[in-house]
PDB file of C-alpha atoms in Angstrom:
ATOM      1  CA  MET A 668     -27.644   8.052  50.102  1.00 39.00           C
ATOM      2  CA  SER A 669     -25.600   5.873  47.207  1.00 41.00           C
ATOM      3  CA  SER A 670     -22.122   4.826  47.962  1.00 43.00           C
ATOM      4  CA  PHE A 671     -21.043   7.258  45.003  1.00 41.00           C
ATOM      5  CA  GLU A 672     -22.449  10.224  47.250  1.00 41.00           C
ATOM      6  CA  LYS A 673     -20.867   9.216  50.166  1.00 49.00           C
ATOM      7  CA  ARG A 674     -17.569   9.009  48.542  1.00 52.00           C
ATOM      8  CA  GLY A 675     -17.665  12.281  46.597  1.00 66.00           C
ATOM      9  CA  GLY A 676     -15.208  13.543  43.979  1.00 84.00           C
ATOM     10  CA  ASN A 677     -12.272  11.283  42.416  1.00 87.00           C
ATOM     11  CA  ASP A 678     -11.410   8.407  44.564  1.00 87.00           C
ATOM     12  CA  ALA A 679     -10.280   6.391  41.512  1.00 88.00           C
ATOM     13  CA  LEU A 680      -6.922   5.931  43.224  1.00 85.00           C
ATOM     14  CA  LYS A 681      -8.490   4.377  46.184  1.00 84.00           C
ATOM     15  CA  VAL A 682     -10.887   2.357  44.472  1.00 89.00           C
ATOM     16  CA  ASN A 683      -7.768   0.924  42.247  1.00 85.00           C
ATOM     17  CA  GLY A 684      -5.549   0.134  45.054  1.00 79.00           C
ATOM     18  CA  GLY A 685      -4.026   3.650  45.811  1.00 78.00           C
ATOM     19  CA  ASN A 686      -0.183   3.538  45.663  1.00 81.00           C
ATOM     20  CA  THR A 687       0.273  -0.486  45.854  1.00 84.00           C
ATOM     21  CA  VAL A 688       0.564  -2.752  42.728  1.00 83.00           C
ATOM     22  CA  ASN A 689       0.978  -6.527  42.752  1.00 77.00           C
ATOM     23  CA  GLY A 690       1.686  -6.032  46.592  1.00 77.00           C
ATOM     24  CA  LYS A 691       4.403  -3.348  46.386  1.00 80.00           C
ATOM     25  CA  SER A 692       3.859   0.038  47.556  1.00 85.00           C
ATOM     26  CA  VAL A 693       5.399   3.137  45.807  1.00 92.00           C
ATOM     27  CA  ALA A 694       6.357   6.458  47.612  1.00 92.00           C
ATOM     28  CA  ILE A 695       6.676   8.779  44.514  1.00 94.00           C
ATOM     29  CA  ALA A 696       3.176   8.554  42.865  1.00 95.00           C
ATOM     30  CA  ILE A 697       0.396  11.177  41.509  1.00 94.00           C
ATOM     31  CA  THR A 698      -2.194  12.485  43.786  1.00 94.00           C
ATOM     32  CA  THR A 699      -5.995  13.561  43.269  1.00 95.00           C
ATOM     33  CA  HIS A 700      -4.901  16.428  41.549  1.00 95.00           C
ATOM     34  CA  GLY A 701      -2.798  14.322  39.022  1.00 96.00           C
ATOM     35  CA  SER A 702      -5.697  11.875  38.834  1.00 96.00           C
ATOM     36  CA  ASP A 703      -7.974  14.767  37.880  1.00 97.00           C
ATOM     37  CA  TRP A 704      -5.599  16.010  35.271  1.00 98.00           C
ATOM     38  CA  TYR A 705      -5.457  13.025  33.682  1.00 98.00           C
ATOM     39  CA  TRP A 706      -9.555  12.696  33.687  1.00 97.00           C
ATOM     40  CA  ALA A 707      -9.540  16.134  32.086  1.00 98.00           C
ATOM     41  CA  VAL A 708      -7.146  15.076  29.116  1.00 98.00           C
ATOM     42  CA  THR A 709      -9.060  12.090  28.507  1.00 98.00           C
ATOM     43  CA  ALA A 710     -12.248  14.178  28.142  1.00 98.00           C
ATOM     44  CA  VAL A 711     -10.307  16.165  25.510  1.00 98.00           C
ATOM     45  CA  MET A 712      -9.035  13.136  23.546  1.00 98.00           C
ATOM     46  CA  VAL A 713     -12.752  11.882  23.379  1.00 98.00           C
ATOM     47  CA  CYS A 714     -14.155  14.815  22.438  1.00 98.00           C
ATOM     48  CA  ALA A 715     -11.496  15.147  19.560  1.00 98.00           C
ATOM     49  CA  THR A 716     -12.007  11.627  18.359  1.00 98.00           C
ATOM     50  CA  PHE A 717     -15.697  12.070  17.955  1.00 98.00           C
ATOM     51  CA  ALA A 718     -15.302  15.649  16.282  1.00 98.00           C
ATOM     52  CA  PHE A 719     -12.679  14.379  13.863  1.00 98.00           C
ATOM     53  CA  MET A 720     -15.029  11.392  13.018  1.00 97.00           C
ATOM     54  CA  GLY A 721     -17.715  13.876  12.772  1.00 97.00           C
ATOM     55  CA  LEU A 722     -15.789  15.466  10.030  1.00 96.00           C
ATOM     56  CA  ALA A 723     -15.160  12.479   8.433  1.00 96.00           C
ATOM     57  CA  LEU A 724     -18.652  11.630   7.463  1.00 95.00           C
ATOM     58  CA  THR A 725     -18.892  15.468   5.785  1.00 93.00           C
ATOM     59  CA  LYS A 726     -16.304  13.965   3.148  1.00 92.00           C
ATOM     60  CA  PRO A 727     -16.762  11.403   0.726  1.00 90.00           C
ATOM     61  CA  ARG A 728     -15.332   7.977   1.752  1.00 89.00           C
ATOM     62  CA  GLN A 729     -12.229   8.089  -0.724  1.00 88.00           C
ATOM     63  CA  HIS A 730     -11.239  11.184   1.271  1.00 92.00           C
ATOM     64  CA  ARG A 731     -11.449  10.238   4.836  1.00 94.00           C
ATOM     65  CA  VAL A 732      -7.755   8.420   5.220  1.00 95.00           C
ATOM     66  CA  PHE A 733      -6.315  11.352   7.204  1.00 96.00           C
ATOM     67  CA  HIS A 734      -9.673  11.733   9.152  1.00 97.00           C
ATOM     68  CA  TYR A 735      -9.544   8.079  10.071  1.00 97.00           C
ATOM     69  CA  ILE A 736      -5.863   8.047  11.114  1.00 97.00           C
ATOM     70  CA  THR A 737      -6.086  11.039  13.196  1.00 98.00           C
ATOM     71  CA  ALA A 738      -9.144   9.875  15.160  1.00 98.00           C
ATOM     72  CA  ALA A 739      -7.603   6.638  16.064  1.00 98.00           C
ATOM     73  CA  ILE A 740      -4.595   8.857  17.470  1.00 98.00           C
ATOM     74  CA  THR A 741      -6.740  10.260  19.916  1.00 98.00           C
ATOM     75  CA  LEU A 742      -8.902   7.397  20.650  1.00 98.00           C
ATOM     76  CA  VAL A 743      -5.662   5.409  21.596  1.00 98.00           C
ATOM     77  CA  ALA A 744      -4.771   8.369  23.783  1.00 98.00           C
ATOM     78  CA  SER A 745      -8.266   8.468  25.384  1.00 98.00           C
ATOM     79  CA  ILE A 746      -7.918   4.826  26.651  1.00 98.00           C
ATOM     80  CA  ALA A 747      -4.119   5.745  28.224  1.00 98.00           C
ATOM     81  CA  TYR A 748      -5.281   8.678  29.884  1.00 98.00           C
ATOM     82  CA  PHE A 749      -8.237   6.891  31.213  1.00 98.00           C
ATOM     83  CA  SER A 750      -6.041   4.056  32.649  1.00 97.00           C
ATOM     84  CA  MET A 751      -3.489   6.695  33.970  1.00 97.00           C
ATOM     85  CA  GLY A 752      -6.384   8.727  35.492  1.00 96.00           C
ATOM     86  CA  SER A 753      -7.563   5.701  37.020  1.00 96.00           C
ATOM     87  CA  GLY A 754      -4.263   5.211  38.456  1.00 94.00           C
ATOM     88  CA  LEU A 755      -3.724   2.044  36.670  1.00 95.00           C
ATOM     89  CA  GLY A 756      -1.099   0.885  33.911  1.00 95.00           C
ATOM     90  CA  TRP A 757       2.002   1.660  36.263  1.00 95.00           C
ATOM     91  CA  THR A 758       4.560  -0.061  37.955  1.00 95.00           C
ATOM     92  CA  PRO A 759       6.804   0.957  40.911  1.00 95.00           C
ATOM     93  CA  ILE A 760      10.620   1.332  40.054  1.00 95.00           C
ATOM     94  CA  ASP A 761      13.736   2.185  42.413  1.00 95.00           C
ATOM     95  CA  VAL A 762      14.882   5.361  41.475  1.00 95.00           C
ATOM     96  CA  GLU A 763      18.477   6.080  40.306  1.00 94.00           C
ATOM     97  CA  PHE A 764      18.538   9.889  42.412  1.00 94.00           C
ATOM     98  CA  PRO A 765      17.038   9.688  45.805  1.00 93.00           C
ATOM     99  CA  ARG A 766      15.824  13.181  46.644  1.00 92.00           C
ATOM    100  CA  ALA A 767      15.774  15.266  49.957  1.00 91.00           C
ATOM    101  CA  ILE A 768      12.418  14.901  51.826  1.00 89.00           C
ATOM    102  CA  GLY A 769      10.512  17.693  51.730  1.00 85.00           C
ATOM    103  CA  SER A 770      11.358  17.642  47.651  1.00 86.00           C
ATOM    104  CA  GLY A 771       8.065  16.268  46.716  1.00 89.00           C
ATOM    105  CA  VAL A 772      10.371  13.340  45.384  1.00 95.00           C
ATOM    106  CA  ALA A 773      11.562  11.555  48.159  1.00 94.00           C
ATOM    107  CA  GLY A 774      11.188   8.102  48.482  1.00 93.00           C
ATOM    108  CA  VAL A 775      13.085   4.945  47.363  1.00 94.00           C
ATOM    109  CA  ASN A 776      10.913   4.086  44.026  1.00 95.00           C
ATOM    110  CA  ARG A 777       8.386   5.996  41.415  1.00 96.00           C
ATOM    111  CA  GLU A 778       5.466   5.410  39.863  1.00 96.00           C
ATOM    112  CA  ILE A 779       6.276   4.920  36.320  1.00 97.00           C
ATOM    113  CA  PHE A 780       3.327   4.746  33.595  1.00 97.00           C
ATOM    114  CA  TYR A 781       4.180   1.968  31.167  1.00 97.00           C
ATOM    115  CA  VAL A 782       0.685   2.647  29.617  1.00 98.00           C
ATOM    116  CA  ARG A 783       1.931   6.136  28.354  1.00 98.00           C
ATOM    117  CA  TYR A 784       4.624   4.194  26.173  1.00 98.00           C
ATOM    118  CA  ILE A 785       2.025   1.656  24.986  1.00 98.00           C
ATOM    119  CA  ASP A 786      -0.059   4.705  23.840  1.00 98.00           C
ATOM    120  CA  TRP A 787       3.163   6.194  21.999  1.00 98.00           C
ATOM    121  CA  PHE A 788       3.880   2.885  20.304  1.00 98.00           C
ATOM    122  CA  ILE A 789       0.598   3.097  18.758  1.00 98.00           C
ATOM    123  CA  THR A 790       0.257   6.582  18.021  1.00 98.00           C
ATOM    124  CA  THR A 791       3.553   8.001  17.299  1.00 98.00           C
ATOM    125  CA  PRO A 792       3.751   6.136  13.842  1.00 98.00           C
ATOM    126  CA  LEU A 793       0.148   7.171  13.209  1.00 98.00           C
ATOM    127  CA  LEU A 794       1.224  10.637  13.537  1.00 98.00           C
ATOM    128  CA  LEU A 795       4.267  10.109  11.377  1.00 98.00           C
ATOM    129  CA  LEU A 796       1.840   8.343   8.721  1.00 97.00           C
ATOM    130  CA  ASP A 797      -0.294  11.623   8.979  1.00 97.00           C
ATOM    131  CA  LEU A 798       3.098  13.595   8.080  1.00 97.00           C
ATOM    132  CA  LEU A 799       4.756  11.417   5.709  1.00 97.00           C
ATOM    133  CA  LEU A 800       1.623  10.682   3.737  1.00 96.00           C
ATOM    134  CA  THR A 801       0.737  14.161   3.227  1.00 96.00           C
ATOM    135  CA  ALA A 802       4.396  14.680   1.828  1.00 96.00           C
ATOM    136  CA  ALA A 803       3.795  11.647  -0.261  1.00 95.00           C
ATOM    137  CA  LEU A 804       7.204  10.117   0.504  1.00 96.00           C
ATOM    138  CA  PRO A 805       7.919   6.699  -0.892  1.00 95.00           C
ATOM    139  CA  TRP A 806       6.667   4.041   1.156  1.00 95.00           C
ATOM    140  CA  PRO A 807      10.015   2.461   1.806  1.00 96.00           C
ATOM    141  CA  THR A 808      11.122   5.714   3.476  1.00 96.00           C
ATOM    142  CA  ILE A 809       7.819   5.937   5.319  1.00 97.00           C
ATOM    143  CA  LEU A 810       8.593   2.146   6.703  1.00 97.00           C
ATOM    144  CA  PHE A 811      11.913   2.766   7.795  1.00 98.00           C
ATOM    145  CA  VAL A 812      11.372   6.002   9.372  1.00 98.00           C
ATOM    146  CA  ILE A 813       8.283   4.450  11.548  1.00 98.00           C
ATOM    147  CA  LEU A 814      10.586   1.449  12.429  1.00 98.00           C
ATOM    148  CA  ILE A 815      13.045   4.090  13.853  1.00 98.00           C
ATOM    149  CA  ASP A 816      10.109   5.784  15.685  1.00 98.00           C
ATOM    150  CA  GLU A 817       9.394   2.227  17.322  1.00 98.00           C
ATOM    151  CA  VAL A 818      13.153   2.032  18.633  1.00 98.00           C
ATOM    152  CA  MET A 819      12.812   5.483  20.213  1.00 98.00           C
ATOM    153  CA  ILE A 820       9.753   4.362  21.961  1.00 98.00           C
ATOM    154  CA  VAL A 821      10.872   1.104  23.124  1.00 98.00           C
ATOM    155  CA  THR A 822      14.231   2.394  24.570  1.00 98.00           C
ATOM    156  CA  GLY A 823      12.198   5.145  26.124  1.00 98.00           C
ATOM    157  CA  LEU A 824      10.057   2.562  27.911  1.00 98.00           C
ATOM    158  CA  VAL A 825      12.951   0.153  28.760  1.00 98.00           C
ATOM    159  CA  GLY A 826      15.366   3.100  30.051  1.00 98.00           C
ATOM    160  CA  ALA A 827      12.246   4.357  32.436  1.00 97.00           C
ATOM    161  CA  LEU A 828      12.069   0.695  33.814  1.00 97.00           C
ATOM    162  CA  VAL A 829      15.863   0.462  34.527  1.00 96.00           C
ATOM    163  CA  ARG A 830      16.741   1.364  37.989  1.00 94.00           C
ATOM    164  CA  SER A 831      20.500   1.629  37.282  1.00 95.00           C
ATOM    165  CA  SER A 832      22.591   4.444  35.031  1.00 96.00           C
ATOM    166  CA  TYR A 833      22.248   2.272  31.907  1.00 97.00           C
ATOM    167  CA  LYS A 834      18.756   3.546  31.765  1.00 97.00           C
ATOM    168  CA  TRP A 835      20.777   6.749  30.089  1.00 98.00           C
ATOM    169  CA  GLY A 836      22.235   4.189  27.473  1.00 98.00           C
ATOM    170  CA  TYR A 837      18.664   3.567  26.363  1.00 98.00           C
ATOM    171  CA  PHE A 838      17.813   7.180  26.483  1.00 98.00           C
ATOM    172  CA  THR A 839      20.706   7.768  24.021  1.00 98.00           C
ATOM    173  CA  PHE A 840      19.628   5.432  21.683  1.00 98.00           C
ATOM    174  CA  GLY A 841      16.023   6.804  21.680  1.00 98.00           C
ATOM    175  CA  CYS A 842      17.731  10.499  21.265  1.00 98.00           C
ATOM    176  CA  VAL A 843      19.524   9.250  18.261  1.00 98.00           C
ATOM    177  CA  ALA A 844      16.548   8.019  16.538  1.00 98.00           C
ATOM    178  CA  LEU A 845      14.549  11.035  17.532  1.00 98.00           C
ATOM    179  CA  LEU A 846      17.523  13.370  15.449  1.00 98.00           C
ATOM    180  CA  TYR A 847      17.037  11.084  12.527  1.00 98.00           C
ATOM    181  CA  ILE A 848      13.196  11.451  12.638  1.00 98.00           C
ATOM    182  CA  THR A 849      13.506  15.347  13.258  1.00 97.00           C
ATOM    183  CA  TYR A 850      15.857  15.487   9.869  1.00 97.00           C
ATOM    184  CA  VAL A 851      13.434  13.739   7.846  1.00 97.00           C
ATOM    185  CA  LEU A 852      10.616  15.841   8.908  1.00 97.00           C
ATOM    186  CA  VAL A 853      12.449  19.334   8.555  1.00 95.00           C
ATOM    187  CA  TRP A 854      14.400  18.491   5.320  1.00 95.00           C
ATOM    188  CA  GLU A 855      13.348  15.351   3.250  1.00 95.00           C
ATOM    189  CA  ALA A 856       9.771  15.260   3.945  1.00 96.00           C
ATOM    190  CA  ARG A 857       9.342  19.126   3.735  1.00 95.00           C
ATOM    191  CA  ARG A 858      11.259  19.294   0.324  1.00 95.00           C
ATOM    192  CA  HIS A 859       8.896  16.471  -0.967  1.00 94.00           C
ATOM    193  CA  ALA A 860       5.685  17.928   0.136  1.00 95.00           C
ATOM    194  CA  ASN A 861       6.969  21.407  -1.536  1.00 95.00           C
ATOM    195  CA  VAL A 862       7.369  19.748  -4.960  1.00 94.00           C
ATOM    196  CA  MET A 863       3.963  18.099  -4.441  1.00 94.00           C
ATOM    197  CA  GLY A 864       2.276  21.598  -4.257  1.00 92.00           C
ATOM    198  CA  ARG A 865       2.148  24.824  -2.662  1.00 94.00           C
ATOM    199  CA  ASP A 866      -0.966  24.017  -0.564  1.00 94.00           C
ATOM    200  CA  ILE A 867       0.321  20.427   0.378  1.00 95.00           C
ATOM    201  CA  GLY A 868       3.805  22.251   1.122  1.00 95.00           C
ATOM    202  CA  LYS A 869       2.055  24.529   3.433  1.00 95.00           C
ATOM    203  CA  ALA A 870      -0.129  21.993   5.174  1.00 96.00           C
ATOM    204  CA  PHE A 871       3.157  19.607   5.851  1.00 97.00           C
ATOM    205  CA  LEU A 872       4.998  22.842   7.163  1.00 96.00           C
ATOM    206  CA  TYR A 873       2.643  23.884   9.614  1.00 96.00           C
ATOM    207  CA  CYS A 874       2.001  20.356  10.701  1.00 97.00           C
ATOM    208  CA  GLY A 875       5.589  18.838  10.570  1.00 97.00           C
ATOM    209  CA  SER A 876       7.179  22.007  12.192  1.00 97.00           C
ATOM    210  CA  LEU A 877       4.673  21.874  14.962  1.00 97.00           C
ATOM    211  CA  THR A 878       5.611  17.942  15.581  1.00 98.00           C
ATOM    212  CA  ALA A 879       9.517  18.637  15.275  1.00 97.00           C
ATOM    213  CA  PHE A 880       9.282  20.986  17.881  1.00 98.00           C
ATOM    214  CA  LEU A 881       7.111  18.793  20.508  1.00 98.00           C
ATOM    215  CA  TRP A 882       8.898  16.047  20.101  1.00 98.00           C
ATOM    216  CA  MET A 883      12.019  17.650  21.039  1.00 98.00           C
ATOM    217  CA  LEU A 884      10.569  18.088  24.126  1.00 98.00           C
ATOM    218  CA  TYR A 885       9.760  14.887  25.090  1.00 98.00           C
ATOM    219  CA  PRO A 886      13.382  13.677  26.252  1.00 98.00           C
ATOM    220  CA  ILE A 887      13.402  16.753  28.527  1.00 98.00           C
ATOM    221  CA  ALA A 888      10.365  15.616  30.220  1.00 98.00           C
ATOM    222  CA  TRP A 889      11.626  12.280  30.217  1.00 98.00           C
ATOM    223  CA  GLY A 890      15.211  13.398  31.748  1.00 97.00           C
ATOM    224  CA  ILE A 891      13.663  15.406  34.606  1.00 97.00           C
ATOM    225  CA  CYS A 892      10.913  12.529  35.396  1.00 97.00           C
ATOM    226  CA  GLU A 893      11.481   9.041  34.634  1.00 96.00           C
ATOM    227  CA  GLY A 894      14.974   9.352  34.627  1.00 96.00           C
ATOM    228  CA  GLY A 895      16.246  12.133  36.702  1.00 96.00           C
ATOM    229  CA  ASN A 896      13.695  12.115  39.286  1.00 96.00           C
ATOM    230  CA  VAL A 897      13.691  15.906  39.510  1.00 96.00           C
ATOM    231  CA  ILE A 898       9.646  16.822  39.492  1.00 96.00           C
ATOM    232  CA  THR A 899       6.682  15.106  41.116  1.00 96.00           C
ATOM    233  CA  PRO A 900       4.469  12.758  39.234  1.00 97.00           C
ATOM    234  CA  ASP A 901       1.685  15.403  39.035  1.00 97.00           C
ATOM    235  CA  SER A 902       4.057  18.084  37.442  1.00 97.00           C
ATOM    236  CA  GLU A 903       5.136  15.275  35.160  1.00 98.00           C
ATOM    237  CA  ALA A 904       1.095  14.606  34.325  1.00 98.00           C
ATOM    238  CA  ILE A 905       1.042  18.322  33.165  1.00 98.00           C
ATOM    239  CA  PHE A 906       3.970  18.188  31.343  1.00 98.00           C
ATOM    240  CA  TYR A 907       3.265  15.015  29.190  1.00 98.00           C
ATOM    241  CA  GLY A 908      -0.412  16.244  29.191  1.00 98.00           C
ATOM    242  CA  ILE A 909      -0.017  19.540  27.614  1.00 98.00           C
ATOM    243  CA  LEU A 910       2.606  18.088  25.347  1.00 98.00           C
ATOM    244  CA  ASP A 911       0.171  15.201  24.217  1.00 98.00           C
ATOM    245  CA  LEU A 912      -2.724  17.796  24.004  1.00 98.00           C
ATOM    246  CA  LEU A 913      -0.651  19.815  21.813  1.00 98.00           C
ATOM    247  CA  ALA A 914       1.083  16.902  19.499  1.00 98.00           C
ATOM    248  CA  LYS A 915      -2.448  14.828  19.075  1.00 98.00           C
ATOM    249  CA  PRO A 916      -5.786  17.082  19.198  1.00 98.00           C
ATOM    250  CA  VAL A 917      -4.239  20.382  18.384  1.00 98.00           C
ATOM    251  CA  PHE A 918      -1.937  18.694  15.668  1.00 98.00           C
ATOM    252  CA  GLY A 919      -5.179  16.661  14.403  1.00 97.00           C
ATOM    253  CA  ALA A 920      -7.081  19.706  13.876  1.00 97.00           C
ATOM    254  CA  LEU A 921      -4.500  21.679  12.101  1.00 97.00           C
ATOM    255  CA  LEU A 922      -3.846  18.453   9.725  1.00 97.00           C
ATOM    256  CA  ILE A 923      -7.454  17.828   8.973  1.00 97.00           C
ATOM    257  CA  TRP A 924      -7.553  21.826   8.311  1.00 96.00           C
ATOM    258  CA  GLY A 925      -4.808  21.791   5.798  1.00 95.00           C
ATOM    259  CA  HIS A 926      -6.105  18.822   4.261  1.00 95.00           C
ATOM    260  CA  ARG A 927      -9.651  20.488   3.635  1.00 92.00           C
ATOM    261  CA  GLY A 928      -9.042  20.978  -0.197  1.00 89.00           C
ATOM    262  CA  ILE A 929      -6.523  18.067  -0.793  1.00 92.00           C
ATOM    263  CA  ASP A 930      -7.635  15.400  -2.788  1.00 90.00           C
ATOM    264  CA  PRO A 931      -5.352  12.180  -1.854  1.00 91.00           C
ATOM    265  CA  ALA A 932      -4.896  11.112  -5.034  1.00 90.00           C
ATOM    266  CA  ARG A 933      -2.940  14.048  -5.593  1.00 90.00           C
ATOM    267  CA  LEU A 934      -0.344  12.042  -2.662  1.00 91.00           C
ATOM    268  CA  GLY A 935      -0.471   8.946  -4.717  1.00 89.00           C
ATOM    269  CA  LEU A 936      -3.390   7.671  -2.341  1.00 85.00           C
ATOM    270  CA  TYR A 937      -5.885   6.104  -5.089  1.00 82.00           C
ATOM    271  CA  ILE A 938      -8.581   5.148  -2.989  1.00 79.00           C
ATOM    272  CA  HIS A 939     -11.785   3.519  -4.619  1.00 77.00           C
ATOM    273  CA  ASP A 940     -15.186   3.526  -2.882  1.00 75.00           C
ATOM    274  CA  TYR A 941     -16.597  -0.011  -2.902  1.00 70.00           C
ATOM    275  CA  ASP A 942     -19.487   0.766  -5.329  1.00 67.00           C
ATOM    276  CA  GLU A 943     -17.203   2.607  -7.521  1.00 64.00           C
ATOM    277  CA  LYS A 944     -14.775   0.084  -7.849  1.00 55.00           C
ATOM    278  CA  ASP A 945     -17.203  -2.184  -9.120  1.00 49.00           C
ATOM    279  CA  VAL A 946     -18.780   0.104 -11.668  1.00 48.00           C
ATOM    280  CA  GLN A 947     -15.170   0.722 -12.682  1.00 51.00           C
ATOM    281  CA  TYR A 948     -14.304  -3.333 -12.852  1.00 50.00           C
ATOM    282  CA  SER A 949     -17.868  -3.575 -14.962  1.00 50.00           C
ATOM    283  CA  ASP A 950     -16.763  -1.050 -17.246  1.00 54.00           C
ATOM    284  CA  LYS A 951     -13.347  -2.147 -18.022  1.00 55.00           C
ATOM    285  CA  LYS A 952     -14.947  -5.709 -18.678  1.00 53.00           C
ATOM    286  CA  HIS A 953     -17.365  -4.815 -21.055  1.00 51.00           C
ATOM    287  CA  GLY A 954     -14.863  -2.618 -22.844  1.00 53.00           C
ATOM    288  CA  ALA A 955     -12.339  -5.257 -23.309  1.00 51.00           C
ATOM    289  CA  ASN A 956     -15.248  -7.847 -24.344  1.00 51.00           C
ATOM    290  CA  GLY A 957     -16.457  -5.028 -26.963  1.00 47.00           C
ATOM    291  CA  ALA A 958     -12.747  -4.680 -28.074  1.00 48.00           C
ATOM    292  CA  ASN A 959     -12.178  -8.311 -28.711  1.00 51.00           C
ATOM    293  CA  GLY A 960     -15.751  -8.972 -30.462  1.00 47.00           C
ATOM    294  CA  THR A 961     -17.253 -10.843 -27.718  1.00 46.00           C
ATOM    295  CA  ASN A 962     -21.147 -10.969 -26.143  1.00 47.00           C
ATOM    296  CA  GLY A 963     -21.329 -13.937 -27.844  1.00 44.00           C
ATOM    297  CA  THR A 964     -21.538 -12.896 -31.281  1.00 43.00           C
ATOM    298  CA  GLY A 965     -18.231 -12.996 -32.439  1.00 44.00           C
ATOM    299  CA  VAL A 966     -18.899 -10.571 -35.211  1.00 42.00           C
ATOM    300  CA  THR A 967     -16.232  -8.243 -33.954  1.00 45.00           C
ATOM    301  CA  THR A 968     -13.534 -10.925 -34.081  1.00 45.00           C
ATOM    302  CA  GLY A 969     -14.782 -11.802 -37.493  1.00 44.00           C
ATOM    303  CA  HIS A 970     -14.039  -8.340 -38.958  1.00 44.00           C
ATOM    304  CA  ALA A 971     -10.722  -8.720 -37.433  1.00 43.00           C
ATOM    305  CA  ASN A 972      -9.536 -11.530 -38.780  1.00 49.00           C
ATOM    306  CA  GLY A 973     -10.925 -10.536 -42.385  1.00 45.00           C
ATOM    307  CA  THR A 974      -9.239  -7.470 -42.062  1.00 46.00           C
ATOM    308  CA  ASN A 975      -5.770  -9.589 -41.366  1.00 49.00           C
ATOM    309  CA  GLY A 976      -6.425 -11.575 -44.275  1.00 47.00           C
ATOM    310  CA  VAL A 977      -6.872  -8.737 -46.331  1.00 42.00           C
ATOM    311  CA  ALA A 978      -3.916  -7.146 -45.192  1.00 46.00           C
ATOM    312  CA  ASN A 979      -1.898 -10.047 -45.491  1.00 49.00           C
ATOM    313  CA  GLY A 980      -2.974 -10.659 -49.119  1.00 46.00           C
ATOM    314  CA  VAL A 981      -1.986  -6.843 -49.829  1.00 43.00           C
ATOM    315  CA  ASN A 982       1.425  -7.863 -48.420  1.00 48.00           C
ATOM    316  CA  GLY A 983       1.716 -10.826 -50.670  1.00 45.00           C
ATOM    317  CA  THR A 984       0.700  -9.151 -53.445  1.00 43.00           C
ATOM    318  CA  THR A 985       3.169  -6.431 -52.699  1.00 42.00           C
ATOM    319  CA  ALA A 986       5.845  -9.201 -52.478  1.00 42.00           C
ATOM    320  CA  GLU A 987       5.067 -10.730 -55.605  1.00 41.00           C
ATOM    321  CA  GLN A 988       5.358  -7.386 -57.293  1.00 41.00           C
ATOM    322  CA  THR A 989       8.585  -6.747 -55.796  1.00 39.00           C
ATOM    323  CA  VAL A 990       9.951  -9.954 -57.014  1.00 34.00           C
TER     324      VAL A 990
END
């Protein structure tokens, strides 16, 4: 009988050290049930990645930009959830609000998954890129919104790793950043998308509204999980997992569906395939040479010079007659 058969079931937490990391144990941590849920979300993220890449192959290479961005989102999330399901990518942090014994969150410290924030640091800018490119916003605006998004994620991570009440200061910074991002999605980007066309406005409305709504729920999850130590890590896994499933695979499916008839060129994304670009470059080169009378003959150039000479002669005669 193999060692796997002897163990049976999900023993990833035991294999990877259980509730101990760097020689320090944690009192409030996920159980096998939480690990099972993280593995389930991992499977969905992986399947979504393959689905988005498969759909990309049905499109010309110039029309795959949104498929690639969306597949990258679920790919990174797959790795993050694989880590959390394995009981990796976390550190114990002392809680600010100790709870009573029997509450499910009693103890000195709580398991904080920093790998979740690494995931968000990569995937949330990609999500915004999907949306803001759909709205065809100017690049300076897109870059600034992404910067604000990074501020939101980093302050959330720092706040989660702080044991004192100062964590709520970082939480406030993150919420202010989120409010600005929500404003851009609900107001600026939506109006811009509507100007670009009815189908573009419709696609952005569905995806932008879903994102704005879901992102407003993340601070609530943070407040009752990493911040307030109100619910158990298993419940935290379910809360964040459902939000991520809706914000990534469901969002991605909705976005790809919305872009099914939209040429990226309409959004200012003039993407050339490598062979197409070579042909265009060759055509332009030959066209320019033909106009300049090249191809080694110089015939056209001579005619052009002759024409200029006749024109000058006519102009000179006209000048003499005028005098």
